[in-house]
Amino acid sequence: MPGVLQQVPIDIIRVFSDVWRLVINAAPLRAVFLEPKPPNPHIFSLYPLPRLGSAILGTILRDRGWEVRIFVEEVAPIDFYRVLQADLVGISSITPTAPRAYVLADEIRKAGIPVVLGGSHVTWLPEEGLAHADMVVRGEGEIPMAVLAAHFEGCGVGLDQVPGLSWRDEGRIVHNPLPEEPVDLNEVPAPDLTLIEGFVRDGSFSGAVIPIQTTRGCPHNCAFCSVTGMFGRKLRRRNPEIILEELEKYRDSGVVVFFYDDNFTADRAHARSICGMILDRGLDLKWSAQVRLEIAQDEELLALMRRAGCRTLFIGFESVNPLALAESGKSQSAVEMFEAARSIRRAGIATHGMFILGFDSDGAADLEATLRFAKRSPIATAQFLLLTPFPGTRLSERLEDQGRILTRDWDLYDTHHVVFSPKLLTPRQIQKKQVRSHWRFYSWPRSLLNLARLKLPRAGIYIYARRINAKWKRQNRFYLKALKAFSGKGPFLLNPCSGHRFEDIRLAAEKARERIQKRTVCGTSKP
Ligand code: B12
């Protein structure tokens, strides 16, 4: 890792550390990584997908001789016996999973085990993370983790030498500078997914969705996205040879690959050479990827992608409201969006459309128009997400300045709860619209139509989406009731003009829950 070599002679430290551990005949150090589960179900719960962070960092430590185990809660439950035997516990968090990450960190720290937090939430709020953990890694974790490992291996590396680390030095919080250079992706080991508990079943990956990254960074800078802040605007590519080596591991294994790039075709030549190599080597793989709309104009590349195994493309359409599109920094029209979905379907690839509700220019009619578009266009599956001001984004800064953030209950930051004050609608109106959009997109007639057309996997997704929607509504019964009260329409008599903020909604929801539970105990109401 060239960036590190300029700051710490890592290779020398590593050799020294290996020899030292041999001399003292030390047992290997043990690390456990945790990826906490989100508080609410979402459409992807059908396919438990780990993020790559823990797997990559775990592989780096394993290559240094550590014993590593990774628990991704959506894949398998955490084995706390293993956790309590660890010399270091790393916890990966995004905003909606931060509260659970903190609960886990508090408990593990109580047992005297050092905890380091990382990921796209604590990167922006390291002080918050340090209230629960010993250390926080900001930004990319590869370089910091390698140096931190050397620290734990006892070879004289101080915490002050770990780039990107936030930590406490005699009670004072210190934020070490970030690595001088972003990590060279060709130096990062391919993540060993067998380190993830429960990901391999009976020695096989069959049926799993395999995450692979071919690029990092995004040249665009959408106001609501935290990727550029984390990974930079410069696109970094992995050498196609290395990617193919990774793909070869899954030859004939019946897996589906999901390319985790923010835009798989950001560099079309790169995407083309990966597809070409998949075909040249006769790899019979099925895969999906996230792309931007423009790719649909390149029919040749679409056809090549299809031949190389592409089955679904995930596209951020965001909205059909031109003002909302301008707000999100996307220059695309509804006609172009429709045409794009049609070209992709013509190429034999399905489109998963991602829409965002809640831009400042979004009125009820705009949200309705977006839903209608989604239903009429050749989009196979869709998600309607609420605009969410994730820490570290321009959107979050703007709404904060305007005093429009309603809550910092991070578990509500899952794009399925309204967490800020929309401009043209009430929180309840927009929340209702989001829930209804899913019901109407995944309606029974549309589900049955897929069944009738023998599109069985798609029909399965529709039925699953309906179940998830129903589960979400059940789990959020009190939240929805309180939201109603907040809008002056429910029995709780909260006056929305009296400066009540979102915390009141939570409080009202809690009270309602207690009241209903009491009634249930007395037998006056059904549970
Ligand atoms: C794949 C993916 C998914 C998958 C799998 C998700 C999962 N298991 O969480 C699916 C499609 C299900 C999904 C869903 C969602 N996602 Co998503 N997703 C991604 C994506 C595209 C790739 C993740 C990845 O593996 N990246 C590559 C690896 C290498 O990065 P990494 O895991 O962050 O790890 C690096 C650092 O963060 C750090 N690090 C990470 N963990 C740790 C731990 C330690 C101890 C240390 C030291 C360092 C460290 O070091 C790592 C190596 O450099 C990212 C965008 C992106 N480019 O990262 C969005 C992203 C993570 N998703 C995001 C969001 C908002 C969501 C959703 C809430 C909404 C949605 N879009 O549907 C849901 C919620 C899911 C959930 N778990 O609650 C946001 C998170 C923002 C935030 N602040 O929380 C991101 C960043 C996208 C964005 N546009 O901003 N997602």
Coordinates of C-alpha atoms and ligand atoms in Angstrom, one line a residue:
M1 CA 0.0 0.0 0.0
P2 CA 2.1 2.9 -1.3
G3 CA 0.3 5.6 0.8
V4 CA 1.1 3.8 4.0
L5 CA 4.7 3.1 3.1
Q6 CA 5.4 6.8 3.1
Q7 CA 4.2 7.1 6.6
V8 CA 5.0 3.8 8.3
P9 CA 7.4 1.1 7.1
I10 CA 4.6 -1.4 7.2
D11 CA 6.4 -4.3 5.6
I12 CA 9.3 -4.0 8.0
I13 CA 6.9 -3.8 10.9
R14 CA 5.1 -6.9 9.6
V15 CA 8.2 -9.0 9.2
F16 CA 9.4 -7.9 12.7
S17 CA 5.9 -8.6 14.1
D18 CA 5.9 -12.2 12.5
V19 CA 9.4 -13.0 13.9
W20 CA 8.5 -11.5 17.3
R21 CA 5.4 -13.6 17.6
L22 CA 7.3 -16.7 16.5
V23 CA 9.9 -16.0 19.1
I24 CA 7.4 -15.6 21.9
N25 CA 5.4 -18.5 20.4
A26 CA 2.2 -16.4 20.6
A27 CA -1.1 -17.7 19.6
P28 CA -2.6 -15.9 16.6
L29 CA -4.6 -12.8 17.5
R30 CA -8.3 -13.0 17.0
A31 CA -10.6 -10.5 15.4
V32 CA -14.3 -10.5 15.0
F33 CA -16.2 -8.1 12.6
L34 CA -19.8 -7.4 13.0
E35 CA -22.3 -5.9 10.5
P36 CA -25.4 -5.1 12.5
K37 CA -28.8 -5.7 11.0
P38 CA -31.2 -2.8 10.1
P39 CA -34.1 -2.1 12.4
N40 CA -36.8 -2.5 9.8
P41 CA -37.3 -4.9 6.9
H42 CA -36.6 -3.7 3.3
I43 CA -37.1 -5.2 -0.1
F44 CA -33.5 -6.6 -0.2
S45 CA -34.1 -8.5 3.0
L46 CA -35.0 -11.4 0.5
Y47 CA -31.3 -11.6 -0.4
P48 CA -29.1 -11.1 2.6
L49 CA -26.2 -9.0 1.1
P50 CA -23.2 -8.2 3.2
R51 CA -21.3 -5.0 2.5
L52 CA -17.8 -5.6 1.4
G53 CA -16.0 -3.5 4.1
S54 CA -15.9 -6.2 6.8
A55 CA -15.0 -9.0 4.4
I56 CA -12.1 -6.9 2.9
L57 CA -10.7 -5.8 6.3
G58 CA -11.1 -9.4 7.7
T59 CA -9.2 -10.7 4.8
I60 CA -6.4 -8.2 5.4
L61 CA -6.1 -9.4 9.0
R62 CA -6.3 -13.0 8.0
D63 CA -3.5 -12.5 5.6
R64 CA -1.4 -11.1 8.5
G65 CA -2.0 -14.3 10.4
W66 CA -5.0 -13.3 12.5
E67 CA -7.9 -15.6 13.2
V68 CA -11.0 -13.9 11.8
R69 CA -14.7 -14.4 11.9
I70 CA -17.4 -12.1 10.5
F71 CA -21.0 -11.9 11.6
V72 CA -23.4 -10.2 9.2
E73 CA -26.6 -10.2 11.3
E74 CA -28.8 -10.4 8.2
V75 CA -27.0 -13.6 7.2
A76 CA -26.5 -15.3 10.6
P77 CA -26.9 -14.4 14.3
I78 CA -23.8 -13.2 16.2
D79 CA -22.0 -15.9 18.2
F80 CA -21.2 -13.9 21.3
Y81 CA -19.0 -16.7 22.7
R82 CA -16.6 -16.0 19.7
V83 CA -17.0 -12.2 20.2
L84 CA -15.9 -12.4 23.8
Q85 CA -12.8 -14.3 22.9
A86 CA -11.6 -11.7 20.4
D87 CA -8.6 -9.4 20.8
L88 CA -10.2 -6.8 18.6
V89 CA -13.8 -6.3 17.5
G90 CA -14.6 -4.2 14.4
I91 CA -18.1 -3.0 13.8
S92 CA -19.3 -1.7 10.4
S93 CA -22.1 0.8 10.4
I94 CA -24.3 2.8 8.0
T95 CA -26.7 5.4 9.5
P96 CA -29.7 3.2 10.1
T97 CA -27.6 0.5 11.7
A98 CA -25.6 2.9 13.9
P99 CA -27.9 2.6 16.9
R100 CA -27.5 -1.2 17.0
A101 CA -23.8 -0.9 16.3
Y102 CA -23.6 1.4 19.4
V103 CA -25.5 -1.1 21.6
L104 CA -23.2 -3.9 20.5
A105 CA -20.1 -1.7 21.0
D106 CA -21.2 -0.7 24.6
E107 CA -21.8 -4.4 25.5
I108 CA -18.5 -5.7 24.0
R109 CA -16.5 -2.8 25.6
K110 CA -18.0 -3.7 29.0
A111 CA -16.3 -7.0 28.6
G112 CA -13.0 -5.2 28.2
I113 CA -12.5 -6.0 24.5
P114 CA -11.3 -3.1 22.3
V115 CA -13.8 -2.0 19.8
V116 CA -13.2 -0.1 16.5
L117 CA -16.1 1.4 14.5
G118 CA -16.0 2.2 10.8
G119 CA -18.3 2.8 7.8
S120 CA -20.2 5.6 6.2
H121 CA -22.0 6.9 9.4
V122 CA -19.2 7.2 12.0
T123 CA -16.9 8.7 9.3
W124 CA -18.9 11.9 9.6
L125 CA -19.7 11.6 13.3
P126 CA -16.6 10.2 14.9
E127 CA -17.2 11.8 18.3
E128 CA -20.6 10.2 18.4
G129 CA -18.9 6.8 17.7
L130 CA -16.3 7.4 20.3
A131 CA -19.0 7.6 23.0
H132 CA -19.4 3.9 22.4
A133 CA -16.1 2.6 21.0
D134 CA -12.4 2.9 21.7
M135 CA -11.6 3.9 18.2
V136 CA -13.3 5.1 15.0
V137 CA -11.8 4.7 11.5
R138 CA -12.9 7.5 9.2
G139 CA -13.2 6.9 5.5
E140 CA -11.7 3.9 3.7
G141 CA -10.5 1.2 6.1
E142 CA -7.8 -0.7 4.3
I143 CA -4.8 1.4 5.1
P144 CA -5.8 2.3 8.7
M145 CA -6.7 -1.4 9.5
A146 CA -3.3 -2.6 8.4
V147 CA -1.5 -0.1 10.6
L148 CA -3.9 -0.7 13.5
A149 CA -3.2 -4.5 13.2
A150 CA 0.5 -3.7 13.6
H151 CA -0.3 -1.8 16.7
F152 CA -2.2 -4.8 18.2
E153 CA 0.6 -7.1 17.1
G154 CA 2.8 -5.3 19.6
C155 CA 5.4 -4.0 17.3
G156 CA 5.7 -0.5 18.5
V157 CA 3.3 1.3 16.3
G158 CA 1.4 4.0 18.2
L159 CA -2.3 4.8 17.7
D160 CA -1.1 8.3 16.6
Q161 CA 0.4 6.6 13.6
V162 CA -2.8 5.0 12.3
P163 CA -4.1 7.2 9.5
G164 CA -7.8 8.2 9.6
L165 CA -8.1 7.0 13.2
S166 CA -10.1 8.9 15.8
W167 CA -9.3 7.9 19.4
R168 CA -8.8 9.2 22.9
D169 CA -5.3 10.1 24.0
E170 CA -5.5 10.4 27.8
G171 CA -9.2 11.5 27.6
R172 CA -8.6 14.0 24.8
I173 CA -10.2 13.1 21.4
V174 CA -7.6 13.0 18.6
H175 CA -8.4 12.8 14.9
N176 CA -5.4 11.6 13.0
P177 CA -5.1 12.9 9.4
L178 CA -6.5 10.6 6.6
P179 CA -4.1 8.6 4.5
E180 CA -2.2 10.8 2.0
E181 CA -3.5 8.7 -0.9
P182 CA -6.6 6.7 -1.4
V183 CA -6.0 3.0 -1.4
D184 CA -4.9 1.4 -4.7
L185 CA -7.7 -1.1 -5.4
N186 CA -5.2 -3.5 -7.1
E187 CA -3.4 -3.8 -3.8
V188 CA -6.6 -4.7 -1.9
P189 CA -7.0 -8.5 -1.4
A190 CA -10.1 -10.2 -2.9
P191 CA -12.5 -10.5 0.1
D192 CA -12.7 -14.0 1.4
L193 CA -16.5 -14.4 1.8
T194 CA -16.0 -17.8 3.6
L195 CA -15.0 -15.7 6.7
I196 CA -18.7 -14.6 6.9
E197 CA -20.5 -17.0 9.2
G198 CA -23.4 -18.7 7.4
F199 CA -22.6 -17.3 4.0
V200 CA -21.3 -20.6 2.6
R201 CA -23.8 -23.4 3.2
D202 CA -22.6 -27.1 3.1
G203 CA -19.3 -26.0 1.5
S204 CA -21.0 -24.2 -1.4
F205 CA -22.0 -20.7 -2.3
S206 CA -25.0 -22.0 -4.3
G207 CA -28.0 -19.7 -4.2
A208 CA -26.0 -16.8 -2.7
V209 CA -25.6 -13.3 -4.2
I210 CA -21.9 -12.6 -4.4
P211 CA -20.7 -9.0 -4.0
I212 CA -17.9 -7.9 -6.2
Q213 CA -16.6 -4.3 -6.7
T214 CA -14.9 -3.3 -9.9
T215 CA -14.5 0.4 -9.3
R216 CA -14.7 2.9 -6.4
G217 CA -15.6 6.6 -6.3
C218 CA -18.1 8.5 -8.4
P219 CA -17.5 11.5 -10.6
H220 CA -21.0 12.8 -10.0
N221 CA -21.9 14.5 -6.8
C222 CA -25.6 14.1 -6.0
A223 CA -26.7 16.2 -3.0
F224 CA -28.2 13.2 -1.2
C225 CA -25.5 10.7 -1.7
S226 CA -22.7 10.0 0.8
V227 CA -20.5 8.0 -1.6
T228 CA -18.4 10.8 -3.0
G229 CA -17.6 12.0 0.5
M230 CA -16.4 8.5 1.5
F231 CA -14.7 7.3 -1.6
G232 CA -14.0 10.5 -3.6
R233 CA -15.0 11.7 -7.0
K234 CA -12.1 10.2 -8.9
L235 CA -13.0 6.8 -10.3
R236 CA -10.6 4.1 -9.3
R237 CA -10.6 0.9 -11.2
R238 CA -9.6 -2.7 -10.4
N239 CA -7.6 -4.4 -13.0
P240 CA -10.0 -6.6 -15.0
E241 CA -7.5 -9.5 -14.7
I242 CA -7.9 -9.4 -10.9
I243 CA -11.7 -9.1 -11.2
L244 CA -11.8 -12.2 -13.4
E245 CA -9.6 -14.1 -11.0
E246 CA -12.2 -13.4 -8.4
L247 CA -15.1 -14.3 -10.7
E248 CA -13.3 -17.6 -11.6
K249 CA -13.8 -18.7 -8.0
Y250 CA -17.6 -18.8 -8.7
R251 CA -17.4 -20.7 -12.0
D252 CA -20.2 -23.3 -12.2
S253 CA -21.3 -22.5 -8.6
G254 CA -24.8 -21.3 -9.5
V255 CA -24.3 -17.9 -7.8
V256 CA -25.6 -14.5 -8.9
V257 CA -23.0 -11.8 -8.8
F258 CA -23.9 -8.2 -7.8
F259 CA -21.4 -5.6 -8.9
Y260 CA -21.3 -3.2 -6.0
D261 CA -20.0 -0.3 -8.0
D262 CA -22.1 2.9 -7.8
N263 CA -22.0 3.0 -11.6
F264 CA -20.7 -0.2 -13.2
T265 CA -20.4 1.5 -16.6
A266 CA -18.9 4.8 -15.4
D267 CA -15.9 3.8 -17.5
R268 CA -17.5 2.0 -20.5
A269 CA -14.1 0.7 -21.8
H270 CA -13.5 -0.9 -18.4
A271 CA -17.0 -2.5 -18.3
R272 CA -16.5 -3.7 -21.8
S273 CA -13.3 -5.4 -21.1
I274 CA -14.8 -7.2 -18.0
C275 CA -17.7 -8.4 -20.1
G276 CA -15.4 -9.5 -22.9
M277 CA -13.2 -11.4 -20.5
I278 CA -16.2 -13.2 -19.0
L279 CA -17.2 -14.3 -22.4
D280 CA -13.7 -15.3 -23.6
R281 CA -13.2 -17.4 -20.5
G282 CA -16.6 -19.1 -20.9
L283 CA -17.8 -18.1 -17.4
D284 CA -21.5 -18.9 -17.2
L285 CA -22.5 -16.3 -14.7
K286 CA -25.6 -14.3 -14.0
W287 CA -25.1 -10.8 -12.6
S288 CA -26.7 -7.5 -11.8
A289 CA -25.2 -4.0 -11.5
Q290 CA -26.0 -0.3 -10.7
V291 CA -25.7 2.0 -13.7
R292 CA -26.8 5.4 -14.8
L293 CA -29.6 5.9 -17.3
E294 CA -27.2 7.1 -20.1
I295 CA -26.0 3.6 -20.7
A296 CA -29.2 2.7 -22.4
Q297 CA -28.1 4.7 -25.4
D298 CA -25.2 2.3 -25.9
E299 CA -27.0 -0.6 -27.4
E300 CA -23.8 -2.4 -28.3
L301 CA -22.6 -2.4 -24.7
L302 CA -26.0 -3.4 -23.5
A303 CA -26.0 -6.4 -25.8
L304 CA -22.5 -7.3 -24.7
M305 CA -23.5 -7.1 -21.0
R306 CA -26.5 -9.3 -21.7
R307 CA -24.3 -11.9 -23.4
A308 CA -21.9 -11.8 -20.5
G309 CA -24.7 -12.6 -18.0
C310 CA -26.3 -9.3 -17.0
R311 CA -29.8 -9.9 -15.9
T312 CA -30.9 -6.8 -13.9
L313 CA -29.8 -3.2 -13.9
F314 CA -30.4 -0.9 -10.9
I315 CA -31.1 2.7 -12.0
G316 CA -31.7 5.8 -9.9
F317 CA -34.6 7.4 -11.9
E318 CA -35.4 9.5 -8.8
S319 CA -38.5 11.3 -10.1
V320 CA -40.5 12.5 -13.1
N321 CA -40.8 15.9 -11.7
P322 CA -38.4 18.1 -13.7
L323 CA -37.8 20.4 -10.8
A324 CA -37.0 17.5 -8.5
L325 CA -34.6 16.1 -11.1
A326 CA -32.9 19.5 -11.3
E327 CA -32.6 19.5 -7.4
S328 CA -31.0 16.1 -7.5
G329 CA -28.5 17.3 -10.2
K330 CA -29.8 14.9 -12.8
S331 CA -30.3 16.1 -16.4
Q332 CA -32.8 13.5 -17.6
S333 CA -36.4 13.7 -18.7
A334 CA -39.4 11.4 -18.2
V335 CA -39.3 10.5 -21.9
E336 CA -35.6 9.6 -21.7
M337 CA -36.2 7.5 -18.6
F338 CA -39.0 5.6 -20.4
E339 CA -36.9 5.1 -23.5
A340 CA -34.0 3.9 -21.4
A341 CA -36.1 1.3 -19.6
R342 CA -37.5 0.2 -23.0
S343 CA -34.0 -0.2 -24.6
I344 CA -32.8 -2.2 -21.6
R345 CA -35.8 -4.5 -21.8
R346 CA -35.2 -4.9 -25.5
A347 CA -31.7 -6.0 -24.7
G348 CA -33.2 -8.8 -22.5
I349 CA -32.2 -7.1 -19.2
A350 CA -34.7 -6.2 -16.4
T351 CA -34.7 -2.8 -14.8
H352 CA -35.0 -2.1 -11.1
G353 CA -36.1 1.5 -10.8
M354 CA -35.2 3.5 -7.7
F355 CA -37.3 6.6 -7.0
I356 CA -36.9 9.3 -4.4
L357 CA -39.9 11.1 -2.8
G358 CA -39.6 14.4 -0.9
F359 CA -37.7 16.9 -3.0
D360 CA -38.6 20.5 -2.2
S361 CA -40.5 20.8 -5.4
D362 CA -42.5 17.6 -4.8
G363 CA -46.2 18.1 -4.4
A364 CA -48.8 15.3 -4.1
A365 CA -49.4 15.5 -7.9
D366 CA -45.7 15.0 -8.6
L367 CA -45.5 11.9 -6.4
E368 CA -48.6 10.5 -8.1
A369 CA -47.0 11.2 -11.5
T370 CA -43.8 9.4 -10.5
L371 CA -45.8 6.4 -9.3
R372 CA -47.8 6.3 -12.5
F373 CA -44.6 6.5 -14.6
A374 CA -43.1 3.6 -12.7
K375 CA -46.2 1.5 -13.2
R376 CA -46.5 2.3 -17.0
S377 CA -42.9 2.1 -17.9
P378 CA -41.1 -1.2 -18.7
I379 CA -39.6 -1.3 -15.2
A380 CA -39.7 -4.8 -13.7
T381 CA -39.3 -3.9 -10.0
A382 CA -39.1 -0.6 -8.1
Q383 CA -38.4 1.1 -4.8
F384 CA -39.9 4.4 -3.6
L385 CA -37.5 5.8 -1.1
L386 CA -37.9 8.9 1.1
L387 CA -35.3 11.5 0.6
T388 CA -33.0 11.2 3.6
P389 CA -30.4 13.7 4.8
F390 CA -27.5 11.3 5.6
P391 CA -24.7 12.8 7.6
G392 CA -21.9 14.1 5.4
T393 CA -24.1 15.0 2.5
R394 CA -24.8 18.4 1.0
L395 CA -28.5 17.7 1.6
S396 CA -28.0 17.2 5.3
E397 CA -26.0 20.5 5.6
R398 CA -28.8 22.4 3.8
L399 CA -31.7 21.0 5.8
E400 CA -29.7 21.5 9.0
D401 CA -29.1 25.2 8.1
Q402 CA -32.8 25.6 7.4
G403 CA -33.8 23.9 10.7
R404 CA -35.8 21.3 8.9
I405 CA -34.3 18.1 10.4
L406 CA -37.0 16.5 12.5
T407 CA -35.1 13.8 14.2
R408 CA -31.7 12.3 14.7
D409 CA -33.0 8.9 15.6
W410 CA -30.7 7.2 13.2
D411 CA -32.7 4.0 13.1
L412 CA -35.3 6.0 11.2
Y413 CA -32.7 7.0 8.6
D414 CA -33.5 4.0 6.4
T415 CA -35.2 5.9 3.6
H416 CA -38.5 4.4 4.7
H417 CA -39.3 7.0 7.4
V418 CA -39.7 10.7 7.0
V419 CA -37.0 12.4 9.0
F420 CA -37.2 16.0 7.8
S421 CA -39.9 18.6 7.2
P422 CA -40.8 18.5 3.5
K423 CA -41.6 21.8 1.8
L424 CA -44.9 21.3 0.1
L425 CA -46.4 18.3 2.0
T426 CA -46.7 17.3 5.7
P427 CA -44.6 14.5 7.0
R428 CA -47.7 12.3 7.2
Q429 CA -48.7 13.0 3.6
I430 CA -45.4 12.1 2.2
Q431 CA -45.1 9.0 4.4
K432 CA -48.5 7.8 3.3
K433 CA -47.6 8.3 -0.3
Q434 CA -44.4 6.3 0.1
V435 CA -46.3 3.3 1.7
R436 CA -49.1 3.5 -0.9
S437 CA -46.6 3.7 -3.8
H438 CA -45.3 0.3 -2.9
W439 CA -48.8 -1.2 -2.4
R440 CA -49.8 0.1 -5.8
F441 CA -46.7 -0.8 -7.7
Y442 CA -46.8 -4.3 -6.1
S443 CA -50.6 -4.6 -6.3
W444 CA -52.3 -8.0 -6.5
P445 CA -53.4 -7.6 -10.2
R446 CA -49.8 -6.7 -11.2
S447 CA -48.4 -9.6 -9.1
L448 CA -50.9 -12.0 -10.7
L449 CA -50.1 -10.7 -14.2
N450 CA -46.5 -11.7 -13.7
L451 CA -47.7 -15.1 -12.5
A452 CA -49.9 -15.4 -15.6
R453 CA -47.0 -14.5 -17.8
L454 CA -45.0 -17.2 -16.1
K455 CA -42.5 -14.6 -14.9
L456 CA -42.2 -16.7 -11.7
P457 CA -39.1 -15.1 -10.0
R458 CA -40.5 -11.7 -10.6
A459 CA -44.0 -12.7 -9.3
G460 CA -42.1 -14.0 -6.2
I461 CA -40.5 -10.7 -5.7
Y462 CA -43.9 -8.9 -6.0
I463 CA -45.5 -11.2 -3.4
Y464 CA -42.5 -10.8 -1.1
A465 CA -42.6 -7.0 -1.5
R466 CA -46.2 -7.0 -0.4
R467 CA -45.4 -9.1 2.6
I468 CA -42.5 -6.8 3.5
N469 CA -44.8 -3.8 3.1
A470 CA -47.4 -5.4 5.4
K471 CA -44.7 -6.2 8.0
W472 CA -43.3 -2.7 7.8
K473 CA -46.8 -1.3 8.5
R474 CA -47.3 -3.7 11.4
Q475 CA -43.9 -2.8 13.0
N476 CA -44.6 0.9 12.5
R477 CA -48.2 1.0 13.7
F478 CA -47.5 3.4 16.5
Y479 CA -45.2 5.6 14.4
L480 CA -47.9 6.0 11.8
K481 CA -50.5 6.8 14.4
A482 CA -48.3 9.4 16.0
L483 CA -47.5 10.9 12.7
K484 CA -51.3 11.3 12.2
A485 CA -51.5 13.0 15.5
F486 CA -48.6 15.3 14.7
S487 CA -50.5 16.4 11.6
G488 CA -53.5 17.3 13.8
K489 CA -55.6 14.5 12.6
G490 CA -55.3 12.0 15.4
P491 CA -56.4 11.6 19.0
F492 CA -53.2 12.9 20.6
L493 CA -53.9 16.6 20.1
L494 CA -50.4 17.7 19.3
N495 CA -50.5 21.0 17.6
P496 CA -48.2 21.0 14.7
C497 CA -47.9 24.8 14.8
S498 CA -46.7 24.9 18.4
G499 CA -43.2 24.0 17.5
H500 CA -43.5 20.4 18.3
R501 CA -40.8 18.4 16.6
F502 CA -40.3 14.8 15.7
E503 CA -39.3 13.7 19.2
D504 CA -42.9 14.5 20.1
I505 CA -44.0 11.9 17.5
R506 CA -41.8 9.3 19.1
L507 CA -43.1 10.3 22.6
A508 CA -46.7 10.1 21.5
A509 CA -46.0 6.7 19.8
E510 CA -44.5 5.4 23.1
K511 CA -47.5 6.7 25.1
A512 CA -50.0 5.1 22.6
R513 CA -48.1 1.8 22.8
E514 CA -48.2 1.9 26.7
R515 CA -51.9 2.8 26.7
I516 CA -52.8 0.0 24.2
Q517 CA -50.7 -2.5 26.1
K518 CA -52.4 -1.6 29.4
R519 CA -55.8 -2.0 27.8
T520 CA -54.7 -5.3 26.4
V521 CA -53.6 -6.5 29.9
C522 CA -57.0 -5.5 31.3
G523 CA -58.7 -7.5 28.6
T524 CA -60.6 -4.6 27.2
S525 CA -58.9 -4.7 23.8
K526 CA -57.6 -7.3 21.4
P527 CA -53.8 -7.7 21.4
Ligands
B12_1 C1 -24.4 -2.9 -1.7 C2 -25.1 -1.8 -1.1 C3 -26.3 -2.1 -0.5 C4 -26.9 -3.5 -0.5 C5 -26.4 -4.3 0.8 C6 -26.5 -3.5 2.0 C7 -26.0 -3.8 3.4 N1 -25.6 -5.0 3.7 O1 -25.9 -2.9 4.2 C8 -28.4 -3.2 -0.4 C9 -28.9 -3.1 -1.9 C10 -29.3 -4.2 0.3 C11 -28.4 -1.8 0.2 C12 -29.5 -1.3 0.9 C13 -29.5 -0.1 1.5 N2 -28.5 0.9 1.4 CO1 -26.8 0.6 0.5 N3 -25.2 0.5 -0.5 C14 -24.6 -0.4 -1.0 C15 -23.3 0.1 -1.7 C16 -23.7 0.3 -3.2 C17 -22.1 -0.8 -1.6 C18 -21.6 -1.2 -0.2 C19 -20.2 -1.7 -0.2 O2 -20.0 -2.9 0.0 N4 -19.3 -0.8 -0.5 C20 -17.9 -1.2 -0.7 C21 -17.1 -1.4 0.6 C22 -15.7 -1.6 0.4 O3 -17.3 -0.2 1.4 P1 -17.8 -0.2 2.9 O4 -18.6 -1.4 3.2 O5 -18.4 1.1 3.2 O6 -16.4 -0.3 3.7 C23 -15.3 0.6 3.7 C24 -15.4 1.7 4.7 O7 -16.8 2.1 5.0 C25 -14.7 1.3 5.9 N5 -15.4 0.4 6.8 C26 -16.6 -0.2 6.7 N6 -16.9 -1.0 7.7 C27 -15.8 -0.9 8.6 C28 -15.6 -1.5 9.8 C29 -14.4 -1.2 10.5 C30 -14.1 -1.8 11.8 C31 -13.5 -0.3 9.9 C32 -12.2 0.0 10.6 C33 -13.7 0.3 8.7 C34 -14.9 0.0 8.0 O8 -13.7 0.5 5.3 C35 -14.2 -0.2 4.2 C36 -13.1 -0.4 3.2 O9 -12.6 0.8 2.7 C37 -23.1 1.4 -0.9 C38 -22.4 2.5 -1.7 C39 -20.9 2.3 -1.7 N7 -20.3 2.7 -2.7 O10 -20.3 1.9 -0.7 C40 -24.6 1.8 -0.5 C41 -24.8 2.5 0.8 C42 -24.0 1.8 1.9 N8 -26.2 2.3 1.0 C43 -26.8 3.2 1.6 C44 -28.2 3.2 1.9 C45 -28.8 4.5 2.4 C46 -29.0 2.1 1.9 C47 -30.4 1.9 2.4 C48 -30.7 2.5 3.8 C49 -31.4 2.5 1.4 C50 -31.4 2.0 0.1 N9 -30.6 2.5 -0.8 O11 -32.1 1.0 -0.2 C51 -30.6 0.4 2.4 C52 -30.4 -0.1 3.9 C53 -29.8 -1.5 4.0 C54 -29.4 -1.8 5.4 N10 -28.4 -2.7 5.7 O12 -29.9 -1.3 6.4 C55 -25.9 4.4 1.8 C56 -25.5 4.6 3.2 C57 -25.4 6.0 3.7 C58 -25.4 6.1 5.2 N11 -24.8 7.1 5.7 O13 -26.0 5.3 5.9 C59 -24.7 4.1 0.8 C60 -23.3 4.6 1.2 C61 -25.1 4.6 -0.6 C62 -25.3 6.1 -0.7 N12 -25.7 6.5 -1.9 O14 -25.1 7.0 0.1 N13 -27.2 -1.2 0.0

